[in-house]
Coordinates of C-alpha atoms in Angstrom, one line a residue:
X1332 CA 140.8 134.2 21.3
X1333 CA 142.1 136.4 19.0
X1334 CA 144.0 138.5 21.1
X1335 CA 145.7 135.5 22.6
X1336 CA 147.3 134.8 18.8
X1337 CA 148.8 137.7 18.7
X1338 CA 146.3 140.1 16.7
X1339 CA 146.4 143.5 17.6
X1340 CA 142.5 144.3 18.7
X1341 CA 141.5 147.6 20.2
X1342 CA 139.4 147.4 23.2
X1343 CA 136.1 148.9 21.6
X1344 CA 136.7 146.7 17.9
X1345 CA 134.0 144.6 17.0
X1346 CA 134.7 141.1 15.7
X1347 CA 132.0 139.0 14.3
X1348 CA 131.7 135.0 14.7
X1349 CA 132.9 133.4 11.4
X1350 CA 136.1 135.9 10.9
X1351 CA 139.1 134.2 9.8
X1352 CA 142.9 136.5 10.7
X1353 CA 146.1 135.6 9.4
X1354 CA 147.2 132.2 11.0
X1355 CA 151.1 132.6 10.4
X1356 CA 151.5 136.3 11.3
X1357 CA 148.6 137.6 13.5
X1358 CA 150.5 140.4 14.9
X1359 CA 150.9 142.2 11.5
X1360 CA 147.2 142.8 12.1
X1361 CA 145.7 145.9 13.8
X1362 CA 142.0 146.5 14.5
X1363 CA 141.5 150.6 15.9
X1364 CA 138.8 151.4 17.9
X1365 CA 135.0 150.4 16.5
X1366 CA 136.7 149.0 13.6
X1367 CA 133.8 146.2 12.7
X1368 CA 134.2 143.1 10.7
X1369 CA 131.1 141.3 9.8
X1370 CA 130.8 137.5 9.3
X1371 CA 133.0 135.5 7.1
X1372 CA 136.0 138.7 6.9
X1373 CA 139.3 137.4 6.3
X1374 CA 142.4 139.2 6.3
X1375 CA 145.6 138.4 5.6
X1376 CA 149.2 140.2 6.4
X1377 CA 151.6 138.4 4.7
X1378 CA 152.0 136.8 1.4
X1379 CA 153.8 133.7 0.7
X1380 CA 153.2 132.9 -2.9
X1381 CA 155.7 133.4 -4.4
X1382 CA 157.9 131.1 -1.9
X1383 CA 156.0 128.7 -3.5
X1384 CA 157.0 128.7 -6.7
X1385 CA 160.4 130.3 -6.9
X1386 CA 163.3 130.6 -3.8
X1387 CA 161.7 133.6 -2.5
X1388 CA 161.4 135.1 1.0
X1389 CA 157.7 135.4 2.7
X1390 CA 156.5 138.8 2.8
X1391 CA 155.0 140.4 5.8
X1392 CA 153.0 143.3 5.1
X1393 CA 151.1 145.2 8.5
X1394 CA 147.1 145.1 7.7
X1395 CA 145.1 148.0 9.3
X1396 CA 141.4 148.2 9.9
X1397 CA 141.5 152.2 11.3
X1398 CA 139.0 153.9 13.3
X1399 CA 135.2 153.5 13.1
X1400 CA 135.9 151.6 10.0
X1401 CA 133.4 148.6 8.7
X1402 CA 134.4 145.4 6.8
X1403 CA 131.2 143.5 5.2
X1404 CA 130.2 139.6 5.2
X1405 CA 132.2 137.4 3.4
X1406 CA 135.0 140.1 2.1
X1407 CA 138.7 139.7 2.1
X1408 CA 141.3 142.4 3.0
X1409 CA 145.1 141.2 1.0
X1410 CA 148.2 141.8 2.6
X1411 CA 149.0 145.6 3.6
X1412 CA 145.9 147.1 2.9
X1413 CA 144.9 149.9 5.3
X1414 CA 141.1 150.6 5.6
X1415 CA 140.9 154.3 6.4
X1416 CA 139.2 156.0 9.0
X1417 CA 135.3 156.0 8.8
X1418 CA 135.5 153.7 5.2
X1419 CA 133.6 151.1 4.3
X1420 CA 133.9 147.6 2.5
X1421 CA 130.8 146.1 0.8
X1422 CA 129.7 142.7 1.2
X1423 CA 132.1 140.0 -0.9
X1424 CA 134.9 142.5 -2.1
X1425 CA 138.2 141.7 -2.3
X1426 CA 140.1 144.8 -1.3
X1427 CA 143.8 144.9 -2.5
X1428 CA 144.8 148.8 -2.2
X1429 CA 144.1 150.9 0.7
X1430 CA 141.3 152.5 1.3
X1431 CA 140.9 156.3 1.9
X1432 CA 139.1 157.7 4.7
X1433 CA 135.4 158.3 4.5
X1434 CA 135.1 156.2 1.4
X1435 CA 132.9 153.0 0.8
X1436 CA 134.7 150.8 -1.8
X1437 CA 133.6 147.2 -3.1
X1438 CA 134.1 144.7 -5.6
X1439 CA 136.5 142.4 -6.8
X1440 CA 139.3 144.0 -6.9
X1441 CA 137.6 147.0 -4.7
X1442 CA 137.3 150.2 -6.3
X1443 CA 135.6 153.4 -5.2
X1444 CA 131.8 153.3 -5.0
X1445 CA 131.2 156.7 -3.2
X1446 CA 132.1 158.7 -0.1
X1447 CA 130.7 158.5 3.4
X1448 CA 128.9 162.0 2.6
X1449 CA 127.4 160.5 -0.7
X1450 CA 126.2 157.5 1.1
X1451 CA 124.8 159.5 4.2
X1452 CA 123.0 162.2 2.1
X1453 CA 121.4 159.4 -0.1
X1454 CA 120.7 157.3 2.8
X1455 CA 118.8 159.9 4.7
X1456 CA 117.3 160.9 1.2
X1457 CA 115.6 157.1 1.4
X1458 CA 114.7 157.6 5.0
X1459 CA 112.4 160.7 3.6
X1460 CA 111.2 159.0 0.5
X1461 CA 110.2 155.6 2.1
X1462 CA 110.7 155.7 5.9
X1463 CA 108.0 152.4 6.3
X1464 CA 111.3 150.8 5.1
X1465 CA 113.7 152.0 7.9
X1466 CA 114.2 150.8 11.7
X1467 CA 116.2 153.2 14.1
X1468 CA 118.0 150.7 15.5
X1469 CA 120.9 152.2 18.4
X1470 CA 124.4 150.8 17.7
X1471 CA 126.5 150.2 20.9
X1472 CA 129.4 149.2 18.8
X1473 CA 128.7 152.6 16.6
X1474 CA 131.8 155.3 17.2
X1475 CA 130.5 158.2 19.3
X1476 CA 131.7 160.7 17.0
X1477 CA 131.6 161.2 13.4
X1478 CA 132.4 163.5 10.6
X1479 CA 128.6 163.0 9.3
X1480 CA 127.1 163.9 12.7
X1481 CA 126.4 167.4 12.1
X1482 CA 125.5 166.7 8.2
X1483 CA 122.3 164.1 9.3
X1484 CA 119.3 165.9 10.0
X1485 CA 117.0 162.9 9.9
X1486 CA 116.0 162.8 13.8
X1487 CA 115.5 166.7 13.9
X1488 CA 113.3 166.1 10.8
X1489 CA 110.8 164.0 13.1
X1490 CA 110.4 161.3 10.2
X1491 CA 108.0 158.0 10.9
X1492 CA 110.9 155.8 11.5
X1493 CA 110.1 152.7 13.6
X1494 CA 111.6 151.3 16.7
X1495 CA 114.0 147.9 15.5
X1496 CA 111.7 146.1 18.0
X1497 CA 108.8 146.2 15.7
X1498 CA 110.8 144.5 12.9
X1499 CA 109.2 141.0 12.2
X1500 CA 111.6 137.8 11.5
X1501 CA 109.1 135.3 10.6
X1502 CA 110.3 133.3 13.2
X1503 CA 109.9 131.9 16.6
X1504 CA 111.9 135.0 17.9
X1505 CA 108.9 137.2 16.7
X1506 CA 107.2 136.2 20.2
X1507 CA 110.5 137.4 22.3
X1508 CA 110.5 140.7 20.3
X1509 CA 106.7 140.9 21.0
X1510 CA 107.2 140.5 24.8
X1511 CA 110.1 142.8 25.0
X1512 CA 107.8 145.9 23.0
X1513 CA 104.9 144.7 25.4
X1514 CA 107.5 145.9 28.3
X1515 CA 108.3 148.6 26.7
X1516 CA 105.1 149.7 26.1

Protein backbone atom coordinates (compact mmCIF):
# COMPACT_ATOMS: atom_id res chain seq x y z
CA UNK A 1 0.00 0.00 0.00
CA UNK A 2 2.67 2.06 0.58
CA UNK A 3 4.42 1.63 -2.42
CA UNK A 4 1.28 2.46 -4.40
CA UNK A 5 1.47 6.21 -2.70
CA UNK A 6 4.35 6.93 -3.91
CA UNK A 7 6.97 5.93 -0.97
CA UNK A 8 10.10 4.86 -2.02
CA UNK A 9 10.43 1.15 -0.30
CA UNK A 10 13.35 -1.20 -0.97
CA UNK A 11 12.45 -4.61 -1.72
CA UNK A 12 13.99 -6.25 1.57
CA UNK A 13 12.60 -2.96 4.02
CA UNK A 14 10.57 -4.00 6.73
CA UNK A 15 7.41 -2.01 7.52
CA UNK A 16 5.47 -2.66 10.64
CA UNK A 17 1.45 -2.41 10.96
CA UNK A 18 0.55 1.00 12.66
CA UNK A 19 3.38 3.12 10.59
CA UNK A 20 2.09 6.32 9.52
CA UNK A 21 4.39 8.07 6.02
CA UNK A 22 3.97 11.40 4.86
CA UNK A 23 0.39 11.83 3.29
CA UNK A 24 1.17 14.99 1.04
CA UNK A 25 4.65 14.00 -0.24
CA UNK A 26 5.27 10.18 -0.04
CA UNK A 27 7.87 10.13 -2.61
CA UNK A 28 10.34 12.38 -0.62
CA UNK A 29 10.57 9.23 1.48
CA UNK A 30 13.15 6.43 0.91
CA UNK A 31 13.37 3.22 2.91
CA UNK A 32 17.08 1.18 1.81
CA UNK A 33 17.33 -2.33 2.15
CA UNK A 34 16.36 -3.93 5.84
CA UNK A 35 15.70 -0.51 6.91
CA UNK A 36 12.90 -1.48 9.86
CA UNK A 37 10.26 0.61 11.29
CA UNK A 38 8.50 -0.67 14.24
CA UNK A 39 4.91 0.08 15.17
CA UNK A 40 3.48 3.44 15.46
CA UNK A 41 6.79 5.24 13.26
CA UNK A 42 5.88 8.26 11.64
CA UNK A 43 7.85 10.19 9.27
CA UNK A 44 7.38 13.11 7.66
CA UNK A 45 9.23 14.91 4.44
CA UNK A 46 7.91 18.10 4.23
CA UNK A 47 7.02 20.85 6.48
CA UNK A 48 4.25 23.20 6.09
CA UNK A 49 4.11 25.27 9.19
CA UNK A 50 5.00 27.99 8.48
CA UNK A 51 2.40 28.31 5.38
CA UNK A 52 0.27 28.44 8.16
CA UNK A 53 0.92 31.30 9.74
CA UNK A 54 2.74 33.66 7.41
CA UNK A 55 2.65 33.57 3.12
CA UNK A 56 5.24 31.04 2.96
CA UNK A 57 6.06 28.21 0.50
CA UNK A 58 5.76 24.35 1.78
CA UNK A 59 9.01 22.79 2.21
CA UNK A 60 9.92 19.48 0.88
CA UNK A 61 12.76 17.97 2.52
CA UNK A 62 13.81 14.03 1.16
CA UNK A 63 13.60 11.62 4.44
CA UNK A 64 16.08 8.59 4.43
CA UNK A 65 15.90 5.49 6.50
CA UNK A 66 19.51 3.92 4.96
CA UNK A 67 20.67 0.51 5.13
CA UNK A 68 20.09 -2.08 7.90
CA UNK A 69 18.90 0.84 9.87
CA UNK A 70 16.07 0.40 12.78
CA UNK A 71 13.29 2.91 13.79
CA UNK A 72 11.59 2.04 17.27
CA UNK A 73 7.69 1.94 18.40
CA UNK A 74 6.04 5.03 18.47
CA UNK A 75 9.04 7.42 17.28
CA UNK A 76 8.94 10.22 14.82
CA UNK A 77 11.51 11.01 12.15
CA UNK A 78 10.98 15.27 11.08
CA UNK A 79 11.45 16.35 7.74
CA UNK A 80 15.06 15.66 6.03
CA UNK A 81 16.43 13.57 8.54
CA UNK A 82 18.63 10.81 7.25
CA UNK A 83 19.07 7.69 9.53
CA UNK A 84 22.50 6.39 8.72
CA UNK A 85 23.53 3.16 7.87
CA UNK A 86 23.37 0.39 10.64
CA UNK A 87 21.85 3.31 13.35
CA UNK A 88 19.29 3.02 15.58
CA UNK A 89 16.28 5.06 17.07
CA UNK A 90 14.94 4.17 20.48
CA UNK A 91 11.48 3.75 21.32
CA UNK A 92 9.35 7.30 21.46
CA UNK A 93 12.27 9.76 20.16
CA UNK A 94 11.67 12.46 18.15
CA UNK A 95 14.63 12.52 15.79
CA UNK A 96 15.22 16.07 14.15
CA UNK A 97 19.04 15.88 12.85
CA UNK A 98 20.53 13.12 11.02
CA UNK A 99 21.79 10.34 12.34
CA UNK A 100 25.31 9.01 11.75
CA UNK A 101 26.06 5.56 10.88
CA UNK A 102 26.49 2.93 13.43
CA UNK A 103 24.97 5.19 16.13
CA UNK A 104 21.84 4.51 18.42
CA UNK A 105 20.26 7.93 19.32
CA UNK A 106 16.94 8.64 21.28
CA UNK A 107 14.96 11.07 23.03
CA UNK A 108 13.09 14.03 22.50
CA UNK A 109 14.91 15.84 20.45
CA UNK A 110 17.24 12.61 19.75
CA UNK A 111 20.74 12.83 20.79
CA UNK A 112 23.51 10.39 20.80
CA UNK A 113 23.15 7.52 23.35
CA UNK A 114 26.08 5.25 22.14
CA UNK A 115 27.50 3.54 19.02
CA UNK A 116 26.59 0.21 17.50
CA UNK A 117 30.01 -1.19 19.00
CA UNK A 118 29.09 0.18 22.52
CA UNK A 119 25.72 -1.36 22.28
CA UNK A 120 27.00 -4.80 20.89
CA UNK A 121 29.95 -5.18 23.34
CA UNK A 122 27.50 -4.38 26.33
CA UNK A 123 24.89 -6.47 24.89
CA UNK A 124 26.94 -9.55 24.52
CA UNK A 125 28.50 -8.47 27.99
CA UNK A 126 24.63 -9.20 29.33
CA UNK A 127 24.40 -12.35 27.38
CA UNK A 128 27.49 -13.66 29.66
CA UNK A 129 26.39 -12.12 32.87
CA UNK A 130 22.70 -13.38 32.72
CA UNK A 131 22.14 -15.50 29.61
CA UNK A 132 18.61 -17.15 31.48
CA UNK A 133 17.48 -13.69 30.27
CA UNK A 134 18.30 -14.04 26.47
CA UNK A 135 16.45 -15.90 23.52
CA UNK A 136 18.44 -16.53 20.18
CA UNK A 137 15.78 -15.65 18.16
CA UNK A 138 16.87 -15.71 13.98
CA UNK A 139 15.91 -12.48 12.20
CA UNK A 140 14.81 -12.97 8.48
CA UNK A 141 14.45 -9.28 8.17
CA UNK A 142 18.17 -8.91 9.89
CA UNK A 143 20.90 -7.61 7.08
CA UNK A 144 23.21 -10.45 6.13
CA UNK A 145 26.21 -8.51 6.74
CA UNK A 146 27.30 -6.27 9.38
CA UNK A 147 30.21 -4.25 10.59
CA UNK A 148 29.75 -6.02 14.23
CA UNK A 149 29.82 -9.52 12.65
CA UNK A 150 33.36 -10.21 13.24
CA UNK A 151 33.37 -8.18 16.75
CA UNK A 152 30.38 -10.76 18.38
CA UNK A 153 31.85 -13.73 19.78
CA UNK A 154 28.72 -14.85 21.66
CA UNK A 155 27.83 -18.15 19.63
CA UNK A 156 31.61 -19.26 19.46
CA UNK A 157 31.47 -18.68 23.30
CA UNK A 158 28.83 -21.68 23.58
CA UNK A 159 26.69 -19.59 26.13
CA UNK A 160 23.21 -21.24 27.64
CA UNK A 161 21.15 -19.07 25.45
CA UNK A 162 17.60 -20.56 24.75
CA UNK A 163 15.80 -21.23 21.59
CA UNK A 164 12.78 -18.07 21.16
CA UNK A 165 10.43 -21.10 21.07
CA UNK A 166 10.80 -21.71 24.79
CA UNK A 167 9.82 -18.06 25.59
CA UNK A 168 6.45 -18.20 27.55
CA UNK A 169 3.53 -15.41 26.74
CA UNK A 170 1.16 -16.21 29.36
CA UNK A 171 -1.29 -16.64 26.79
CA UNK A 172 -3.34 -18.99 24.77
CA UNK A 173 -0.40 -18.90 22.17
CA UNK A 174 1.83 -20.72 24.85
CA UNK A 175 0.05 -24.09 23.53
CA UNK A 176 1.03 -23.30 19.71
CA UNK A 177 4.65 -22.56 20.75
CA UNK A 178 4.47 -25.78 22.87
CA UNK A 179 3.37 -27.91 19.81
CA UNK A 180 5.80 -26.34 17.51
CA UNK A 181 9.01 -27.20 20.17
CA UNK A 182 7.25 -30.72 20.53
CA UNK A 183 7.97 -31.00 16.57
CA UNK A 184 11.06 -29.75 16.92
CA UNK A 185 12.01 -31.96 19.40
Amino acid sequence: MLRKRGVNIAAKAWVDVGVWIEMTTPQAVILEDYAKLAYGVVIYAHDAAVNSVADLPMRVTPTRICYNAAIGTRSIIMPGVTVGRHSGVVPGSVVTHDVPDMTVVGGNPARQLFTDEELGLAWQEGLRQQPELYYDHPNPGRAPETPLDGLLTWREENLPIKDYTELRTGTPFDYILDAKAKKKG
